[in-house]
Short mmCIF file of C-alpha atoms in Angstrom, two decimals:
data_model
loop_
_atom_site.label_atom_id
_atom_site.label_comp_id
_atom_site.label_asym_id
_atom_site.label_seq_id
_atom_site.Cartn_x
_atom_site.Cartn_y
_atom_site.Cartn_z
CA UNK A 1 -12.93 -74.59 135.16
CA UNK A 2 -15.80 -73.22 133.17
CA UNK A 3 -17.01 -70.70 135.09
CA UNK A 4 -15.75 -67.25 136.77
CA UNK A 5 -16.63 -65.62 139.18
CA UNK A 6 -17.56 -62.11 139.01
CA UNK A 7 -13.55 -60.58 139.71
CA UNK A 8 -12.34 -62.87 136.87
CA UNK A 9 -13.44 -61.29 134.41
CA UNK A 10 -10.39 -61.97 131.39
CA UNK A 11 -9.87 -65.98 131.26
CA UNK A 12 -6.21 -67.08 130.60
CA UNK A 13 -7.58 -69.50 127.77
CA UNK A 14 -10.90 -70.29 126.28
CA UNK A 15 -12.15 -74.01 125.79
CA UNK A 16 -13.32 -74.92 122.35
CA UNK A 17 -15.72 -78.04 122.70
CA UNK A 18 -16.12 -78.73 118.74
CA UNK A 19 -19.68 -79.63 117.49
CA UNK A 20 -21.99 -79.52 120.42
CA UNK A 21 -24.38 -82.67 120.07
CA UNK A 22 -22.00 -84.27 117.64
CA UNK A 23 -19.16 -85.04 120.18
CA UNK A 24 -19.19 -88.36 120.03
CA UNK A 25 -18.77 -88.55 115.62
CA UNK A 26 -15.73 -86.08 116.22
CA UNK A 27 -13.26 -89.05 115.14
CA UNK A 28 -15.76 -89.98 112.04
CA UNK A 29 -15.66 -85.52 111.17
CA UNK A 30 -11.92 -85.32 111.35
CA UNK A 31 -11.31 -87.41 108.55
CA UNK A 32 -13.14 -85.66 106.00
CA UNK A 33 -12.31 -82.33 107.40
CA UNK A 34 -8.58 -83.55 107.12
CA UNK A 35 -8.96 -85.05 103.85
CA UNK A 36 -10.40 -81.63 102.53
CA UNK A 37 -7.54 -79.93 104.51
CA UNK A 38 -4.65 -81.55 102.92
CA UNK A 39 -6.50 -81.48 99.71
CA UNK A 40 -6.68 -77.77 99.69
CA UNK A 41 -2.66 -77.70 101.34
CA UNK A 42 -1.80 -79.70 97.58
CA UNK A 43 -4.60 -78.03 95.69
CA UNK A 44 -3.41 -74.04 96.36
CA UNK A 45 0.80 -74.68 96.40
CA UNK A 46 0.69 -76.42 93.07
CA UNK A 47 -1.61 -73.40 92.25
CA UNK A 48 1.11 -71.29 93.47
CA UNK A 49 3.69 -73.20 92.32
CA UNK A 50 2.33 -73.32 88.64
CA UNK A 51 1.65 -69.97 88.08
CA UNK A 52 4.76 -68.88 89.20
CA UNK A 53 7.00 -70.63 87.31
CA UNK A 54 5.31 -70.09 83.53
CA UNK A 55 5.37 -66.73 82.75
CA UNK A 56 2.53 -67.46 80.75
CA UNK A 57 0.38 -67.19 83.65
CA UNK A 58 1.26 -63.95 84.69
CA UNK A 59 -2.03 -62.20 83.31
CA UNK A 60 -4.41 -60.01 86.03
CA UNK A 61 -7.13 -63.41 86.43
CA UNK A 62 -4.75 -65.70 87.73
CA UNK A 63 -2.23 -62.85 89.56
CA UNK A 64 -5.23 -62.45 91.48
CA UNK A 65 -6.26 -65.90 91.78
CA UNK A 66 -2.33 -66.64 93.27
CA UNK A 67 -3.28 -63.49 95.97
CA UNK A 68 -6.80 -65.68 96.91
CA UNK A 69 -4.74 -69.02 96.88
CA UNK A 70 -2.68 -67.47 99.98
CA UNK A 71 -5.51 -66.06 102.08
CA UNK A 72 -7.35 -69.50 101.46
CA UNK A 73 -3.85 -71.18 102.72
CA UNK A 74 -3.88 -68.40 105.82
CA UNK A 75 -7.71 -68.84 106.50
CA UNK A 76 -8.05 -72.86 106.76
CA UNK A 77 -4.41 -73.27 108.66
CA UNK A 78 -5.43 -70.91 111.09
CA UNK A 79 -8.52 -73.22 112.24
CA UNK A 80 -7.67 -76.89 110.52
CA UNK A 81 -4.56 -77.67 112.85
CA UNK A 82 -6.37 -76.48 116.17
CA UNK A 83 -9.82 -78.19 114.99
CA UNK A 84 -7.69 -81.34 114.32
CA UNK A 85 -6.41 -81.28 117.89
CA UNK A 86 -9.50 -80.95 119.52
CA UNK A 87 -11.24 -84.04 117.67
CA UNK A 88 -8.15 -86.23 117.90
CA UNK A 89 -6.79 -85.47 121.60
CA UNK A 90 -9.69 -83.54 122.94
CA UNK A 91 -7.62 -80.67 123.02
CA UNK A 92 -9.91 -77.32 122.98
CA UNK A 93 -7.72 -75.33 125.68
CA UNK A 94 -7.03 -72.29 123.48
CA UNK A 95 -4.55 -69.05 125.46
CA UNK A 96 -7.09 -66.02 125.10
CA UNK A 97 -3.81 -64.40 122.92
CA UNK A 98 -4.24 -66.88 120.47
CA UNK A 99 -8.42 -67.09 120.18
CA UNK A 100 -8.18 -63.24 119.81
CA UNK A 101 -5.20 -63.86 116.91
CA UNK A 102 -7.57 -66.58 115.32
CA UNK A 103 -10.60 -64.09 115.37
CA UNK A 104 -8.24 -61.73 113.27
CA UNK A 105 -6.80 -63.99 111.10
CA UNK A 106 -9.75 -65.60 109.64
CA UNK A 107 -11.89 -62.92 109.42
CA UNK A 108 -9.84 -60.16 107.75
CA UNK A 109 -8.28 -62.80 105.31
CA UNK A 110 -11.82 -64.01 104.66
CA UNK A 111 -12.60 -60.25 103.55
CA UNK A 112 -9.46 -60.34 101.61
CA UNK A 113 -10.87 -63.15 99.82
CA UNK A 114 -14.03 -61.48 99.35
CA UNK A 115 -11.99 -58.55 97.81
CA UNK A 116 -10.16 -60.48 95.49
CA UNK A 117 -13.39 -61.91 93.91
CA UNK A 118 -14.32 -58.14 92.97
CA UNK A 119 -10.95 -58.14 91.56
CA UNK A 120 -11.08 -60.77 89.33
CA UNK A 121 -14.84 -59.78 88.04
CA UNK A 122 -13.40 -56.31 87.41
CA UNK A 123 -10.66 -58.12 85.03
CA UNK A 124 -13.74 -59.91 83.59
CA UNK A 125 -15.30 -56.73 83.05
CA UNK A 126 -12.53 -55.13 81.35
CA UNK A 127 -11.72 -58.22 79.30
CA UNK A 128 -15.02 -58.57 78.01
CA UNK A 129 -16.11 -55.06 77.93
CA UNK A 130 -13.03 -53.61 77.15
CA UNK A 131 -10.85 -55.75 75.54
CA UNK A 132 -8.48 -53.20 73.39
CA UNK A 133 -7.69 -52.18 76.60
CA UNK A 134 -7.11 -54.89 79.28
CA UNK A 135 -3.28 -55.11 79.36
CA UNK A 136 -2.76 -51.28 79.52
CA UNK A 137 -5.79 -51.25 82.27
CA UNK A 138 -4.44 -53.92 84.42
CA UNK A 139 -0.57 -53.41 84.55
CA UNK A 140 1.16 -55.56 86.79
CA UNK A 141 1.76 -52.00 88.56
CA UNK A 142 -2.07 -51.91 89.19
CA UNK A 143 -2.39 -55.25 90.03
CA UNK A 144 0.23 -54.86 92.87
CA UNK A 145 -1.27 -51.66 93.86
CA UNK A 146 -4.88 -53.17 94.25
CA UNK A 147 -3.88 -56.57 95.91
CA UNK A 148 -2.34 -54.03 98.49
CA UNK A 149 -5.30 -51.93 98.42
CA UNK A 150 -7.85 -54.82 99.23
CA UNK A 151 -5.06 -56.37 102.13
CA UNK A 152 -5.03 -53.36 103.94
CA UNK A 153 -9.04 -52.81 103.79
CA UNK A 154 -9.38 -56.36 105.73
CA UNK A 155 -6.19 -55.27 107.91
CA UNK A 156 -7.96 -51.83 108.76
CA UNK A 157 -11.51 -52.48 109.07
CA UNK A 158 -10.99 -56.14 111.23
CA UNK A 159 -8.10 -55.18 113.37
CA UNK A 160 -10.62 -53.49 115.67
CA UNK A 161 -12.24 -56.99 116.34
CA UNK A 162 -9.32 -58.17 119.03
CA UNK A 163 -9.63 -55.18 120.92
CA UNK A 164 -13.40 -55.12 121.33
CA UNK A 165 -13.12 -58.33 122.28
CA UNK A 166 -10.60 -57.94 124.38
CA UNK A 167 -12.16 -55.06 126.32
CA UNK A 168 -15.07 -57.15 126.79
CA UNK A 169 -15.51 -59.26 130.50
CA UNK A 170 -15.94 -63.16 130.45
CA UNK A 171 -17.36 -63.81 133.73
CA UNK A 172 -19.97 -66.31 133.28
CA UNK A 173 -18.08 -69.22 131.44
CA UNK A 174 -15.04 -69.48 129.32
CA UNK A 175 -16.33 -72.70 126.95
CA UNK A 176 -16.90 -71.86 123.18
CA UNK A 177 -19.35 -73.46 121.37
CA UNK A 178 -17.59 -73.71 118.48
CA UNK A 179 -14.99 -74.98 116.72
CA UNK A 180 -12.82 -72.17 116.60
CA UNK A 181 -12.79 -68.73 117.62
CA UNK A 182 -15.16 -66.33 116.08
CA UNK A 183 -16.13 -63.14 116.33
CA UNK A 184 -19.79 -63.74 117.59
CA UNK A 185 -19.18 -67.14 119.48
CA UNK A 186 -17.45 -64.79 121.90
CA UNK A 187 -19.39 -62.36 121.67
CA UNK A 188 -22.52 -65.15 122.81
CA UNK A 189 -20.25 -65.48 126.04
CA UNK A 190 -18.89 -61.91 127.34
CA UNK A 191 -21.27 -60.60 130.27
CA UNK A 192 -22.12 -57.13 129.08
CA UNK A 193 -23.74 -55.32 126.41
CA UNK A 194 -22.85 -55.89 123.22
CA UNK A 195 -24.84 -54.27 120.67
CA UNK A 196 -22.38 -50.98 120.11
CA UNK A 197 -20.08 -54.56 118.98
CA UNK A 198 -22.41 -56.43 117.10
CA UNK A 199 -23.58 -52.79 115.02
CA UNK A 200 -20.11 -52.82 114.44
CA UNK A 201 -19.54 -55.91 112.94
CA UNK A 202 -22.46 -56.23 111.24
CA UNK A 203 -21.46 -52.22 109.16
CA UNK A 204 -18.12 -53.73 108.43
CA UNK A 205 -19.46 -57.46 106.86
CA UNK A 206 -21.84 -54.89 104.57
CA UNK A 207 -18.73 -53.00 104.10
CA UNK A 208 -16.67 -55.46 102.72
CA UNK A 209 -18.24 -58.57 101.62
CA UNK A 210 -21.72 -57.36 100.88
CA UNK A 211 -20.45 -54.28 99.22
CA UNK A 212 -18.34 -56.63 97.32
CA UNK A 213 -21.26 -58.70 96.06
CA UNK A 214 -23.24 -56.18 95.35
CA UNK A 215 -20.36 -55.00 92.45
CA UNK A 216 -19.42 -58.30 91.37
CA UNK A 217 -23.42 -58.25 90.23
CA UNK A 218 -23.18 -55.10 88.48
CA UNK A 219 -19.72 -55.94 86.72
CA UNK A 220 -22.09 -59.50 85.49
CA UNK A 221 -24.70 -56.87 84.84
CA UNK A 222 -22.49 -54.80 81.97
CA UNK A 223 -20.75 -58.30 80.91
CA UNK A 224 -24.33 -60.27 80.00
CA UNK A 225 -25.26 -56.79 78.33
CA UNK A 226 -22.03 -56.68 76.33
CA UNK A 227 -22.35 -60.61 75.53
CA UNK A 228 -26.04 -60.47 74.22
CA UNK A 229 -24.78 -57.74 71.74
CA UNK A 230 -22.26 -60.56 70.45
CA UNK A 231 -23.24 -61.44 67.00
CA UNK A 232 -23.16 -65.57 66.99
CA UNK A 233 -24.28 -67.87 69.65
CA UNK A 234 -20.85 -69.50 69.84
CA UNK A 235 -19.12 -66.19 70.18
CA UNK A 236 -21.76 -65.26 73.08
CA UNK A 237 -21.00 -68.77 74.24
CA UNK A 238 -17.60 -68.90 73.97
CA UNK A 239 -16.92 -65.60 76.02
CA UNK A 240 -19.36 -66.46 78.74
CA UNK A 241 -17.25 -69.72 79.21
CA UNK A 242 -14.30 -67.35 80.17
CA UNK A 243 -16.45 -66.19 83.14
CA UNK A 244 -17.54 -69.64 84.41
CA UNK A 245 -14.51 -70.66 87.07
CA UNK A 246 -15.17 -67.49 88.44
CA UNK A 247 -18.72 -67.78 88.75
CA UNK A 248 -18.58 -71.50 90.12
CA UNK A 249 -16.03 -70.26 93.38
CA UNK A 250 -18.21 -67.01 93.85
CA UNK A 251 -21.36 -69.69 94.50
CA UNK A 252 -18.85 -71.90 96.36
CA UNK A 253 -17.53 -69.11 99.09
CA UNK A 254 -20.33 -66.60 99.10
CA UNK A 255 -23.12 -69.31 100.30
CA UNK A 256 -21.86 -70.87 102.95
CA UNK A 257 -20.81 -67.45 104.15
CA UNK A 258 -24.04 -65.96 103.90
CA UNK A 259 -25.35 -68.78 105.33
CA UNK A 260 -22.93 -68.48 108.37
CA UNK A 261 -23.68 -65.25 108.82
CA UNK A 262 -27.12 -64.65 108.96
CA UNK A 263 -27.83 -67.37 111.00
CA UNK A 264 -25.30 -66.54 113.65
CA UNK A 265 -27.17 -62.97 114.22
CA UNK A 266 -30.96 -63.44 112.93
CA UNK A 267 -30.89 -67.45 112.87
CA UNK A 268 -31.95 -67.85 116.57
CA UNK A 269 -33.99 -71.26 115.45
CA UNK A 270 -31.23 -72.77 114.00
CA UNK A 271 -29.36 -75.54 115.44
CA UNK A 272 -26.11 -74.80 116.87
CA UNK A 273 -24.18 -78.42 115.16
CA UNK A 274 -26.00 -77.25 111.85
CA UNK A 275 -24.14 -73.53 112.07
CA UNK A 276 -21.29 -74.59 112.62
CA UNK A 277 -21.12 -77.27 110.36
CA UNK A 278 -21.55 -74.55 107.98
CA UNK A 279 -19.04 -72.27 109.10
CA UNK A 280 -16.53 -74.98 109.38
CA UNK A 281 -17.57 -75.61 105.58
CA UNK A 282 -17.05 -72.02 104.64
CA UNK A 283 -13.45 -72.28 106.21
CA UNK A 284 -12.67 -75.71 104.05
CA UNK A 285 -14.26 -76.25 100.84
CA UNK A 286 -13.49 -73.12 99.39
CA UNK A 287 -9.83 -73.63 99.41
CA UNK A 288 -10.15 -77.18 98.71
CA UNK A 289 -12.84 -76.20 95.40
CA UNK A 290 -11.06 -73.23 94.32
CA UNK A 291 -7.94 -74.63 92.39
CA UNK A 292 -10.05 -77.62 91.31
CA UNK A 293 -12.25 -75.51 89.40
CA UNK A 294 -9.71 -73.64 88.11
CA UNK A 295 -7.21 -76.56 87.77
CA UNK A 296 -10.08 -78.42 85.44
CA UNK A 297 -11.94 -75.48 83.77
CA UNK A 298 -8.67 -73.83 82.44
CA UNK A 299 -6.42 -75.15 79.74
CA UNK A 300 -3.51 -73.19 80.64
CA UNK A 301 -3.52 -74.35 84.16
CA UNK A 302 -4.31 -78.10 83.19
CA UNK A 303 -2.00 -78.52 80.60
CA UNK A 304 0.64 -76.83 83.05
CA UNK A 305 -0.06 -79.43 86.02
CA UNK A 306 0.08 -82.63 83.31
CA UNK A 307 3.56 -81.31 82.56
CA UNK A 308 4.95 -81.41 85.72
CA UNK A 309 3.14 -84.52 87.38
CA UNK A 310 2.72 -87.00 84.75
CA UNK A 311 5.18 -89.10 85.39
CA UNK A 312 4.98 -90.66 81.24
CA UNK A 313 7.57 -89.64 78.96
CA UNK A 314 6.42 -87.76 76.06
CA UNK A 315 6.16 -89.60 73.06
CA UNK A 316 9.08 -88.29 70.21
#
């Protein structure tokens, strides 16, 4: 049933109904959105799988680009599989456990994600700005120590989002609107006020990934300055080009998220279908784009996935 009366206030599961207006191309949407799954599945183990085995690749860029391969991996398994289910067997009964699990899971690994872009701009920074001193900067011991740091910001500041939620009554209707769960889609249907919630929310998305933003600007900020005080064009051009994978998945994840969430709390005139086509797109290009653009844009990593694909002998 979709709606409750007043006494039943916590549903035992929640009812995802996918795209609304767009129910009937849900077949035709899977099979991009599974192409692009499995894509980013292949894409972020070889990834994984690459830079762990050459010992080469253990240098602070791609350390930290291993730690955003797994919270892409966490962030598009913890929607794809259920999303999947719903378009192929009209499946959108999700246990109000799990929904609440989702909500966790893909927003405090999205903030990881966010935190690991900082990450790898302040390795930019210090490689660029600092070079004498990158390796004795960024030890693997301070690596470690800030992968942990930025895992247990998301895990601190978005573990609070279950238990609001949780607290909150659901009398009117237990359908979602969405695709998965998310914070405000649930929000949208809870039957009380909300705005002590939403404040919150809204402080910790400026906490994290606008915060984040805002320094990965500055750190560009000091690395143009340093790179116009280059002496030759192709030195100036040559050091910039170390900073273009990194630039090209910061436009990737950072718009459609931006996107996402402005319109879900000022974007009153936008269509529903057209949010959460974007949201859905946040959740699966990333980690689909991500070890494509570094894959293709870095030598090391290139030259490394040849190797162990191509299927040619080498030539003696």
């Amino acid at each position: 049933m979709s709606t409750y009366n007043k006494t039943d206030v916590h549903p035992s599961t929640f009812i995802l109904i996918g795209i609304p207006g767009l129910e009937a191309a849900h077949i035709w949407i899977s099979i991009p959105f599974c192409v692009v799954y499995v894509l980013a599945l292949l894409g972020n183990c070889s990834l994984l799988f690459i830079i762990k085995t050459d010992s080469s690749l253990h240098e602070p860029m791609y350390l930290f680009l291993c730690m955003l391969a797994v919270a892409d991996l966490i962030v598009c398994t913890t929607a794809v599989p259920k999303l999947l289910s719903l378009f192929w067997f009209h499946d959108g009964e999700i246990r109000f456990e799990a929904c609440l699990t989702q909500v966790f899971l893909i927003h405090s690994c999205s903030t990881m994600e966010s935190g690991f872009f900082l990450a790898m701009a302040f390795d930019r920074y210090v490689a660029i700005c600092n070079p004498l001193r990158h390796s004795a900067i960024l030890t693997h011991a301070v690596i470690g120590r800030m992968g942990l740091g930025i895992v247990l910001r998301g895990t601190a500041l978005l573990s609070p989002h279950p238990f609001l939620l949780r607290w909150l009554p659901y009398c009117r209707t237990n359908i979602i609107s969405h695709t998965y769960c998310e914070f405000m889609a649930l929000i949208k249907i809870a039957c009380a006020e909300t705005r002590v919630r939403r404040a919150y929310s809204l402080v910790v998305a400026f906490l994290t990934g606008g915060v984040d933003f805002i320094l990965i600007i500055c750190s560009y900020v000091l690395i143009l300055h340093t790179v116009f005080h280059l002496p030759s064009k192709e030195a100036r051009l040559k050091t910039l080009g170390t900073c273009g994978s990194h630039i090209c998945v910061i436009l990737v994840s950072y718009t459609p998220a931006f996107f996402s969430f402005l319109t879900h709390r000022f974007g009153h005139h936008v269509a529903p279908h057209v949010h959460i086509v974007v949201a859905n797109i946040y959740l699966l290009v990333p980690p689909m784009v991500n070890p494509i653009i570094y894959g293709v844009r870095t030598k090391k990593i290139r030259d490394r996935f040849l190797k162990f694909f191509s299927f040619s002998k080498p030539v003696s």
